[in-house]
Structures are given as structure tokens and as C-alpha cells.
CSV table of N, CA, C and O in Angstrom, one decimal:
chain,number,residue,atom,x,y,z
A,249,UNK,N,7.3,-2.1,12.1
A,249,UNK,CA,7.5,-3.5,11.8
A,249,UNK,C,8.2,-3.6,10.4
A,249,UNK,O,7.7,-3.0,9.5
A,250,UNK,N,9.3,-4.4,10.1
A,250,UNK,CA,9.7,-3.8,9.0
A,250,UNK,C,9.6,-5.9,8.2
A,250,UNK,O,9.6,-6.9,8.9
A,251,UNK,N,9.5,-5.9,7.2
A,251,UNK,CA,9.0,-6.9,6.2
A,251,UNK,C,9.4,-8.7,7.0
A,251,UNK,O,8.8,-9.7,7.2
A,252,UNK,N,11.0,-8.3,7.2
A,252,UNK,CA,11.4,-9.8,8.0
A,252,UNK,C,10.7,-10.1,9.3
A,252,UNK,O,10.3,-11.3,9.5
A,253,UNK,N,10.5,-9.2,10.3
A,253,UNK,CA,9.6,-9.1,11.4
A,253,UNK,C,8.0,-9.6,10.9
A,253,UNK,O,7.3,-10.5,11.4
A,254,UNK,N,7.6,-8.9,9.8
A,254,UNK,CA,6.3,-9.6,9.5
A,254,UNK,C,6.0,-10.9,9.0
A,254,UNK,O,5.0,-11.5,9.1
A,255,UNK,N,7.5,-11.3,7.9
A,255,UNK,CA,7.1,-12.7,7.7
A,255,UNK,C,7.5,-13.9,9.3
A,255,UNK,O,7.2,-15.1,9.3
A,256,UNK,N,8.1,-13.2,10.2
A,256,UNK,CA,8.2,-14.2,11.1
A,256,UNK,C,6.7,-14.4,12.2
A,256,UNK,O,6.7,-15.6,12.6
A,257,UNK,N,6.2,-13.9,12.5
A,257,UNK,CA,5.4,-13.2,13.0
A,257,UNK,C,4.0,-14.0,12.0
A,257,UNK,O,3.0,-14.5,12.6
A,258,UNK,N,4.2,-14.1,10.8
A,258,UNK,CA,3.1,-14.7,9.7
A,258,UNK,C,3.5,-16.1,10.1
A,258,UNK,O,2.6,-16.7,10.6
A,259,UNK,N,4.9,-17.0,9.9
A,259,UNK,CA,5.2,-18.0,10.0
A,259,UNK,C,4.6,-18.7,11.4
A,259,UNK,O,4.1,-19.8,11.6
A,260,UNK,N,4.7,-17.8,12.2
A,260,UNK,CA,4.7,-18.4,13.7
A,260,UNK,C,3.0,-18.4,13.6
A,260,UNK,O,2.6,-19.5,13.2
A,261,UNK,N,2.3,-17.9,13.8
A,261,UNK,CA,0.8,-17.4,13.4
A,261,UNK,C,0.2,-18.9,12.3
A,261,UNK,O,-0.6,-19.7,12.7
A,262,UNK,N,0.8,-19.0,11.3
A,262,UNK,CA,0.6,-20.0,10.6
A,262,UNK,C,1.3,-21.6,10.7
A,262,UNK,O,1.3,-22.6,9.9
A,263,UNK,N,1.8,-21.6,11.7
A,263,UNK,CA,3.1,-22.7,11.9
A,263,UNK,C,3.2,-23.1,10.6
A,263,UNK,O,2.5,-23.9,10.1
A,264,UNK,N,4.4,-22.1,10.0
A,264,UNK,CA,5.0,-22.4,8.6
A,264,UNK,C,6.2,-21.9,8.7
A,264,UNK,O,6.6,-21.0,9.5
A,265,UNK,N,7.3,-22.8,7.7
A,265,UNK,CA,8.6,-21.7,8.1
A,265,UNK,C,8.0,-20.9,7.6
A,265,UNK,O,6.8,-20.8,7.3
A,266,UNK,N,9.5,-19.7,7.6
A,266,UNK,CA,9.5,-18.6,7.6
A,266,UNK,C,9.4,-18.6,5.9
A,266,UNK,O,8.7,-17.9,5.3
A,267,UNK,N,10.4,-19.5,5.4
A,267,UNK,CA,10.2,-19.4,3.8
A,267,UNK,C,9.1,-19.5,2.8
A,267,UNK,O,9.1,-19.0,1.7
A,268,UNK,N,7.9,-20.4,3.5
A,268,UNK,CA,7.0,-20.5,3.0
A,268,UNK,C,6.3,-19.5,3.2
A,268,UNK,O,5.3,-19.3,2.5
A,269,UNK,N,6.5,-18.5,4.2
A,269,UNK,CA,5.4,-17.3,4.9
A,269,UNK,C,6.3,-15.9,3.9
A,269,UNK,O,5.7,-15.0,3.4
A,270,UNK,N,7.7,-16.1,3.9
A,270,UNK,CA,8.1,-15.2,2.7
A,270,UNK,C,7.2,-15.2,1.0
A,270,UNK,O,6.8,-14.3,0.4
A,271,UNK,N,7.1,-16.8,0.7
A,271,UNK,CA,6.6,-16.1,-0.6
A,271,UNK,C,5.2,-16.6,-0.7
A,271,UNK,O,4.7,-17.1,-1.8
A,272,UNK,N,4.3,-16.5,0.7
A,272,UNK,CA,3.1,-16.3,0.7
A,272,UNK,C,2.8,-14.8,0.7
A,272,UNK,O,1.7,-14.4,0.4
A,273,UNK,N,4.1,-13.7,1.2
A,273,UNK,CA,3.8,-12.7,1.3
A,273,UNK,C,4.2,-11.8,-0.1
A,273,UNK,O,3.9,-10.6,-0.4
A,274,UNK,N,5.0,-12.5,-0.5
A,274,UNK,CA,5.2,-12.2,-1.9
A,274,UNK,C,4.2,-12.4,-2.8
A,274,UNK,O,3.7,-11.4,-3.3
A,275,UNK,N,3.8,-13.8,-3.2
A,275,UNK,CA,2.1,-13.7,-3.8
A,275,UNK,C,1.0,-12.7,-3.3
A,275,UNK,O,0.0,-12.2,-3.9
A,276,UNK,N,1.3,-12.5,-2.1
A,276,UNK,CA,-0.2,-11.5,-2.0
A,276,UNK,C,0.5,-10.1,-2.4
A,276,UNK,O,-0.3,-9.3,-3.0
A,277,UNK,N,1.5,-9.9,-2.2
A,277,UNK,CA,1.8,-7.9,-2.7
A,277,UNK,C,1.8,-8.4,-4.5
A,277,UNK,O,1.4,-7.5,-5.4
A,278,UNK,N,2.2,-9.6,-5.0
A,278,UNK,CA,2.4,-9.6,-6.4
A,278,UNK,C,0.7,-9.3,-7.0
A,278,UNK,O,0.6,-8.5,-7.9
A,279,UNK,N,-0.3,-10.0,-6.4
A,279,UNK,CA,-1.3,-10.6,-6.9
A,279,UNK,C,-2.3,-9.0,-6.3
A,279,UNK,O,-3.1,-8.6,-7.1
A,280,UNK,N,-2.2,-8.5,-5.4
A,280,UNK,CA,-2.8,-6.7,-5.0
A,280,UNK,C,-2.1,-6.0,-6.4
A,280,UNK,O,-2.9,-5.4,-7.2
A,281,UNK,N,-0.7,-6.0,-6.7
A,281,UNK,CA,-0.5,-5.3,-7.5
A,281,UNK,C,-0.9,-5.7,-9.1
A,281,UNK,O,-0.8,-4.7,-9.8
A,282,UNK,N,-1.2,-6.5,-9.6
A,282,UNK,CA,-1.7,-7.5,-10.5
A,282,UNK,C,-3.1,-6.6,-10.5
A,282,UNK,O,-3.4,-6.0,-11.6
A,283,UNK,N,-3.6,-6.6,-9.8
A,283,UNK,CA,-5.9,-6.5,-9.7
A,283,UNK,C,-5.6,-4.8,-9.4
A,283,UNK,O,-6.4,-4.1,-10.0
A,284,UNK,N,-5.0,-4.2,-8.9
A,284,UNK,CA,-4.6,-2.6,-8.6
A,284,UNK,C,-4.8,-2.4,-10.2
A,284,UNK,O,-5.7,-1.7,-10.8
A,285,UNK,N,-3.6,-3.0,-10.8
A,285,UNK,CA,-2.9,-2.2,-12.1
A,285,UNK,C,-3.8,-2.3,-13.4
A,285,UNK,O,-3.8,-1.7,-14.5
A,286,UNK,N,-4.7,-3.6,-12.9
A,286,UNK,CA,-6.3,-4.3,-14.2
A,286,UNK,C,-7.4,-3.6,-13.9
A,286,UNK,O,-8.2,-3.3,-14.8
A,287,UNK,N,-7.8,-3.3,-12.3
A,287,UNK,CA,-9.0,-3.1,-12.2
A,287,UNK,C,-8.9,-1.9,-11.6
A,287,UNK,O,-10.0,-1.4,-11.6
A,288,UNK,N,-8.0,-1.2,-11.0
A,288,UNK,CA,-7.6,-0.2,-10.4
A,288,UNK,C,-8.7,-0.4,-8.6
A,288,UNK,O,-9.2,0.5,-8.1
A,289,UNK,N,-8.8,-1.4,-8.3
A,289,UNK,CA,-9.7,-1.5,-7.0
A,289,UNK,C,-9.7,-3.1,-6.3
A,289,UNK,O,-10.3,-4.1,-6.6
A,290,UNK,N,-9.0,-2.7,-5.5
A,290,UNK,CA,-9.0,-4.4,-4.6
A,290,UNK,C,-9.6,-3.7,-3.1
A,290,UNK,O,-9.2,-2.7,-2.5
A,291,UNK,N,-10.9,-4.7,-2.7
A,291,UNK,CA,-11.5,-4.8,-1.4
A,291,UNK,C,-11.2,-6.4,-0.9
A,291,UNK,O,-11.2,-7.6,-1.4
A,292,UNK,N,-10.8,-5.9,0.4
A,292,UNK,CA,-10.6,-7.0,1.4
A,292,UNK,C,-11.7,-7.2,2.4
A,292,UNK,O,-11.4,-6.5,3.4
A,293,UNK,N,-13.0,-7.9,2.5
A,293,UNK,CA,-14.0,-6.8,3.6
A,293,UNK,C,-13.4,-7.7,4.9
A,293,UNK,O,-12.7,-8.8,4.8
A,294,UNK,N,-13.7,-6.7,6.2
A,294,UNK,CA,-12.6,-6.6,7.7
A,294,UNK,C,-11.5,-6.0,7.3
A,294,UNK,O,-11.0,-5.4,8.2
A,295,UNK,N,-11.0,-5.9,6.0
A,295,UNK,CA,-9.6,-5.6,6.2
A,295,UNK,C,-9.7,-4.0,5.8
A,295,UNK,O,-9.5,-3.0,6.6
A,296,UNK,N,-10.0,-4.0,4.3
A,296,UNK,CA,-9.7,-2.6,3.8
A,296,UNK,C,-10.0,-2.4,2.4
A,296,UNK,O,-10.6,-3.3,2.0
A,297,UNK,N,-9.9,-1.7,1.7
A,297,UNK,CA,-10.1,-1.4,0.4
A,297,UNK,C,-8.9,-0.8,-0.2
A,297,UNK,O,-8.4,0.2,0.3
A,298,UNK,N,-8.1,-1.5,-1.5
A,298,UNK,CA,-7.0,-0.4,-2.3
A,298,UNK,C,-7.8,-0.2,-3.4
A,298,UNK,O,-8.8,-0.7,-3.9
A,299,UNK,N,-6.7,1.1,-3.7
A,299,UNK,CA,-7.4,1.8,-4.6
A,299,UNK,C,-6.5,2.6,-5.7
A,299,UNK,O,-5.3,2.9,-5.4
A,300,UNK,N,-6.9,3.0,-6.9
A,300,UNK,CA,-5.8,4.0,-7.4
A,300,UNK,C,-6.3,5.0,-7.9
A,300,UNK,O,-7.1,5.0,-8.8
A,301,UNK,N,-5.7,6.3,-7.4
A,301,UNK,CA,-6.4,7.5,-8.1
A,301,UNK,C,-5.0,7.9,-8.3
A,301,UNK,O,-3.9,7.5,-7.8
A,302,UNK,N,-5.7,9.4,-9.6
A,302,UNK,CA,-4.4,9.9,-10.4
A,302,UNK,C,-4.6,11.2,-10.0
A,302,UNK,O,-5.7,11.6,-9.9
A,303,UNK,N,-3.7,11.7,-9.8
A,303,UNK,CA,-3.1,12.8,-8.8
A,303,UNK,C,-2.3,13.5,-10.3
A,303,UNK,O,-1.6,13.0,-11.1
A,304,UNK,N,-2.8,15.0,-10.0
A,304,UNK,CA,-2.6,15.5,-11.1
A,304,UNK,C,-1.2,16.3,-11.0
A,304,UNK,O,-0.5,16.5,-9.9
A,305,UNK,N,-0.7,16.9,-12.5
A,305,UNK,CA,0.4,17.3,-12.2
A,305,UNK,C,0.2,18.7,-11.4
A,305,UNK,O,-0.9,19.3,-11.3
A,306,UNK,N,1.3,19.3,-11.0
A,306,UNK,CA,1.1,20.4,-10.4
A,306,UNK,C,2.5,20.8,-10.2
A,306,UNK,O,3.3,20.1,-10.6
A,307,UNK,N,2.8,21.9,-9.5
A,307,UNK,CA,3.8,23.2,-9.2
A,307,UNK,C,4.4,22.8,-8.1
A,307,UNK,O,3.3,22.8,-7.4
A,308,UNK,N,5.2,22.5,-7.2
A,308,UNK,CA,6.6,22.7,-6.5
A,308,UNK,C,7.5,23.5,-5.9
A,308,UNK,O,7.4,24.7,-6.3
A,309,UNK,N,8.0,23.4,-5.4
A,309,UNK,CA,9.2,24.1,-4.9
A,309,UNK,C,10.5,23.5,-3.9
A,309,UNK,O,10.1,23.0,-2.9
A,310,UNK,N,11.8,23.6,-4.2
A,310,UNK,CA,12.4,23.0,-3.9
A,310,UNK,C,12.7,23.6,-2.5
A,310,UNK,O,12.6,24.7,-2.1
A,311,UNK,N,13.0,22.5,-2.1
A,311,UNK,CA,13.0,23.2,0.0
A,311,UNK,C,13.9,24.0,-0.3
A,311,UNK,O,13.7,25.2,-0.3
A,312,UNK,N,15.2,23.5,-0.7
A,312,UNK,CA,16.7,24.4,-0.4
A,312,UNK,C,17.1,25.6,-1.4
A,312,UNK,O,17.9,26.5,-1.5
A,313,UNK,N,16.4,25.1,-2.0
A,313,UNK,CA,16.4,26.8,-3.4
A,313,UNK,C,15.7,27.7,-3.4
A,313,UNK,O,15.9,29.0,-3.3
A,314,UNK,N,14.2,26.8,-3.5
A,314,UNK,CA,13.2,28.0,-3.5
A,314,UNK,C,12.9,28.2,-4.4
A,314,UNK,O,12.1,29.1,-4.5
A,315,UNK,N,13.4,27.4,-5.7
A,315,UNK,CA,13.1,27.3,-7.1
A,315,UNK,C,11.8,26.4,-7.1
A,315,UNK,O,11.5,25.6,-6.2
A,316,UNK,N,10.9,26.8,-8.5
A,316,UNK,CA,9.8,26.4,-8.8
A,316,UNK,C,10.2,25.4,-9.8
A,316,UNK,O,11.2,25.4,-10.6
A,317,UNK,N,9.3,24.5,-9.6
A,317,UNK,CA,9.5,22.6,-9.9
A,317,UNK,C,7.9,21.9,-10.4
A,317,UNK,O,6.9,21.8,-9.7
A,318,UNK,N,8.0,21.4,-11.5
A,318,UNK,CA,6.9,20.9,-11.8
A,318,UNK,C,6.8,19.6,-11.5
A,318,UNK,O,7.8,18.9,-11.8
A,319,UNK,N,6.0,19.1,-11.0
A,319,UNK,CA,5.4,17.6,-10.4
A,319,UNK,C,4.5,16.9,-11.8
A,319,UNK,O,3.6,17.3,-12.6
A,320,UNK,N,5.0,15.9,-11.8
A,320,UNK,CA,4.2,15.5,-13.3
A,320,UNK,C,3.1,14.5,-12.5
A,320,UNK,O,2.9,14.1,-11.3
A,321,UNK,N,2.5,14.2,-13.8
A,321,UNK,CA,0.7,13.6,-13.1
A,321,UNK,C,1.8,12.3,-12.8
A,321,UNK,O,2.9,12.1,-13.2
A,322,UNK,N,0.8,11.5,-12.1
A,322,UNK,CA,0.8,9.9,-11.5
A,322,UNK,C,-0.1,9.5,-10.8
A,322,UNK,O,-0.9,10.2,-10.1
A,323,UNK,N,-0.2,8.0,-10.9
A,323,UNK,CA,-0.9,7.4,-10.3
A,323,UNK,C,-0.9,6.8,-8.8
A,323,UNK,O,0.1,6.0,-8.7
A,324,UNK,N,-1.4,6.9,-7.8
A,324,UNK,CA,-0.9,6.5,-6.7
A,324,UNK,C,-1.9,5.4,-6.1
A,324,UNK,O,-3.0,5.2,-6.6
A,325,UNK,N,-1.3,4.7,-5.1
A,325,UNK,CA,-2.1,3.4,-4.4
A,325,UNK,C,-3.0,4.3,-3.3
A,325,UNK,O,-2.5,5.3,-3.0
A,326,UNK,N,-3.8,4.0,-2.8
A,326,UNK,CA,-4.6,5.0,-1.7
A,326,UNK,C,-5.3,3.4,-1.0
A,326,UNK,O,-5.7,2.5,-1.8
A,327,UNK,N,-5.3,3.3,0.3
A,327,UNK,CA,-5.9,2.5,1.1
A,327,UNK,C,-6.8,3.0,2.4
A,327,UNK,O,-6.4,3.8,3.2
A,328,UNK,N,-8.1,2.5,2.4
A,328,UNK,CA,-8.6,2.7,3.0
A,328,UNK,C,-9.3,1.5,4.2
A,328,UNK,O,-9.9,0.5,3.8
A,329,UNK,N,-9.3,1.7,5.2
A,329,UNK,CA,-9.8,0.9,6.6
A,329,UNK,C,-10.5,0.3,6.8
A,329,UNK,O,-11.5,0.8,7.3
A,330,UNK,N,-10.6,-1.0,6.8
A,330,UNK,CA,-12.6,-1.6,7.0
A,330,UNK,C,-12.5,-1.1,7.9
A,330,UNK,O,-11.5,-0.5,8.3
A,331,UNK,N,-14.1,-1.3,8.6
A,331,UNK,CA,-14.6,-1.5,9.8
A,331,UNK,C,-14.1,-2.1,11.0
A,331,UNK,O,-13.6,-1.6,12.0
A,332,UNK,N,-14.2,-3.2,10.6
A,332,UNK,CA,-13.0,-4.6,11.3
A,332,UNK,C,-12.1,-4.1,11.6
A,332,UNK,O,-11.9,-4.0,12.8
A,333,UNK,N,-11.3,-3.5,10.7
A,333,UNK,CA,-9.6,-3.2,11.2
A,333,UNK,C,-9.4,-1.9,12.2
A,333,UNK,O,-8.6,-1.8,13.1
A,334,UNK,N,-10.3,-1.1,11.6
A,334,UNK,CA,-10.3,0.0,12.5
A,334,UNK,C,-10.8,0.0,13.5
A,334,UNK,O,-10.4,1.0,14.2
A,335,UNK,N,-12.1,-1.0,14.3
A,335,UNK,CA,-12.4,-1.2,15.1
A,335,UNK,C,-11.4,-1.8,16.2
A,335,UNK,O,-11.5,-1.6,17.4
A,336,UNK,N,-10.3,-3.0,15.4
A,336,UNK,CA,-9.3,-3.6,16.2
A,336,UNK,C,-7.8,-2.7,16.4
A,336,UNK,O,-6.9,-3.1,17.1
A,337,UNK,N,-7.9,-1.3,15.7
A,337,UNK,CA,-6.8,-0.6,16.1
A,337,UNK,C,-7.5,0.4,17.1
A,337,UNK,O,-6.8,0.7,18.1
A,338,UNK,N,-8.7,1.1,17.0
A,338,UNK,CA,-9.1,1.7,18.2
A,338,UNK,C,-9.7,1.1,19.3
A,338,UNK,O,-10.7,1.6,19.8
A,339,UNK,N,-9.1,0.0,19.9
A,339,UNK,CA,-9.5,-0.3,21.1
A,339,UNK,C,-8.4,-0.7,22.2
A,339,UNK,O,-8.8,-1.0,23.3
């Protein structure tokens, strides 16, 4: 599903245009990434839990050379499943 698909899909769901369901969907990635980047942990309960862990640097290799490549540390988003959600995708 790619972003225009989901705000239409949000709109119809919500009987809202589509414009108003765009930057409802914009406030919510703005406002996850906002509480990610302060608290490093946003829970949704049914939905899911984000999260941020730091992934350390490490060693490489490039597919087409075969040359050795250092990966520098970072932080990454990691999301995990409620109950809820995974219950409504495995059935």
C-alpha cells in the first residue's frame, strides 16, 4: 500500500477528505517521530510499540568488490506488534 492509497482509504474510513486525512497522517508520523527522538519509546496498546535502539558500528563488504567497508554506529526505529494487531493479521 503505498502512502496516497492509505490516506484514501483513512479518508473514506473517516468520512473526511482526503486532505484533511493527509495531514492527519502527517501529524501522527510528525508527533511518533517528536516522542521517538525525546523519549526514545512510543506504545500504542492494540497497536504496537516503537522503539529506538543503537546498532553498533561494524565491518562490511561491498557486494561488487569485495572490498571491506566500515558501517558507522546509528540509531534505528525498531517496531514491535501488539497483541491486537497480530491477532487481526493472523486470522
Amino acid at each position: 500500500m503505498t502512502k496516497a492509497e492509505l490516506i484514501a482509504v483513512m479518508a473514506e474510513g473517516a468520512a473526511v477528505t482526503k486532505a484533511t486525512a493527509a495531514k492527519t497522517l502527517e501529524g501522527f508520523t510528525a508527533a511518533v517521530a517528536k516522542e521517538l527522538k525525546k523519549s526514545g519509546k512510543l506504545g500504542l496498546v492494540g497497536f504496537g510499540t516503537f522503539s529506538v535502539v543503537k546498532r553498533k558500528a561494524r565491518e562490511g563488504r561491498n557486494p561488487q568488490t569485495g572490498k571491506k567497508i566500515k558501517i558507522a554506529a546509528k540509531k534505528v526505529v525498531k517496531f514491535k506488534a501488539g497483541k491486537a494487531l497480530a491477532d487481526k493479521v493472523n486470522k
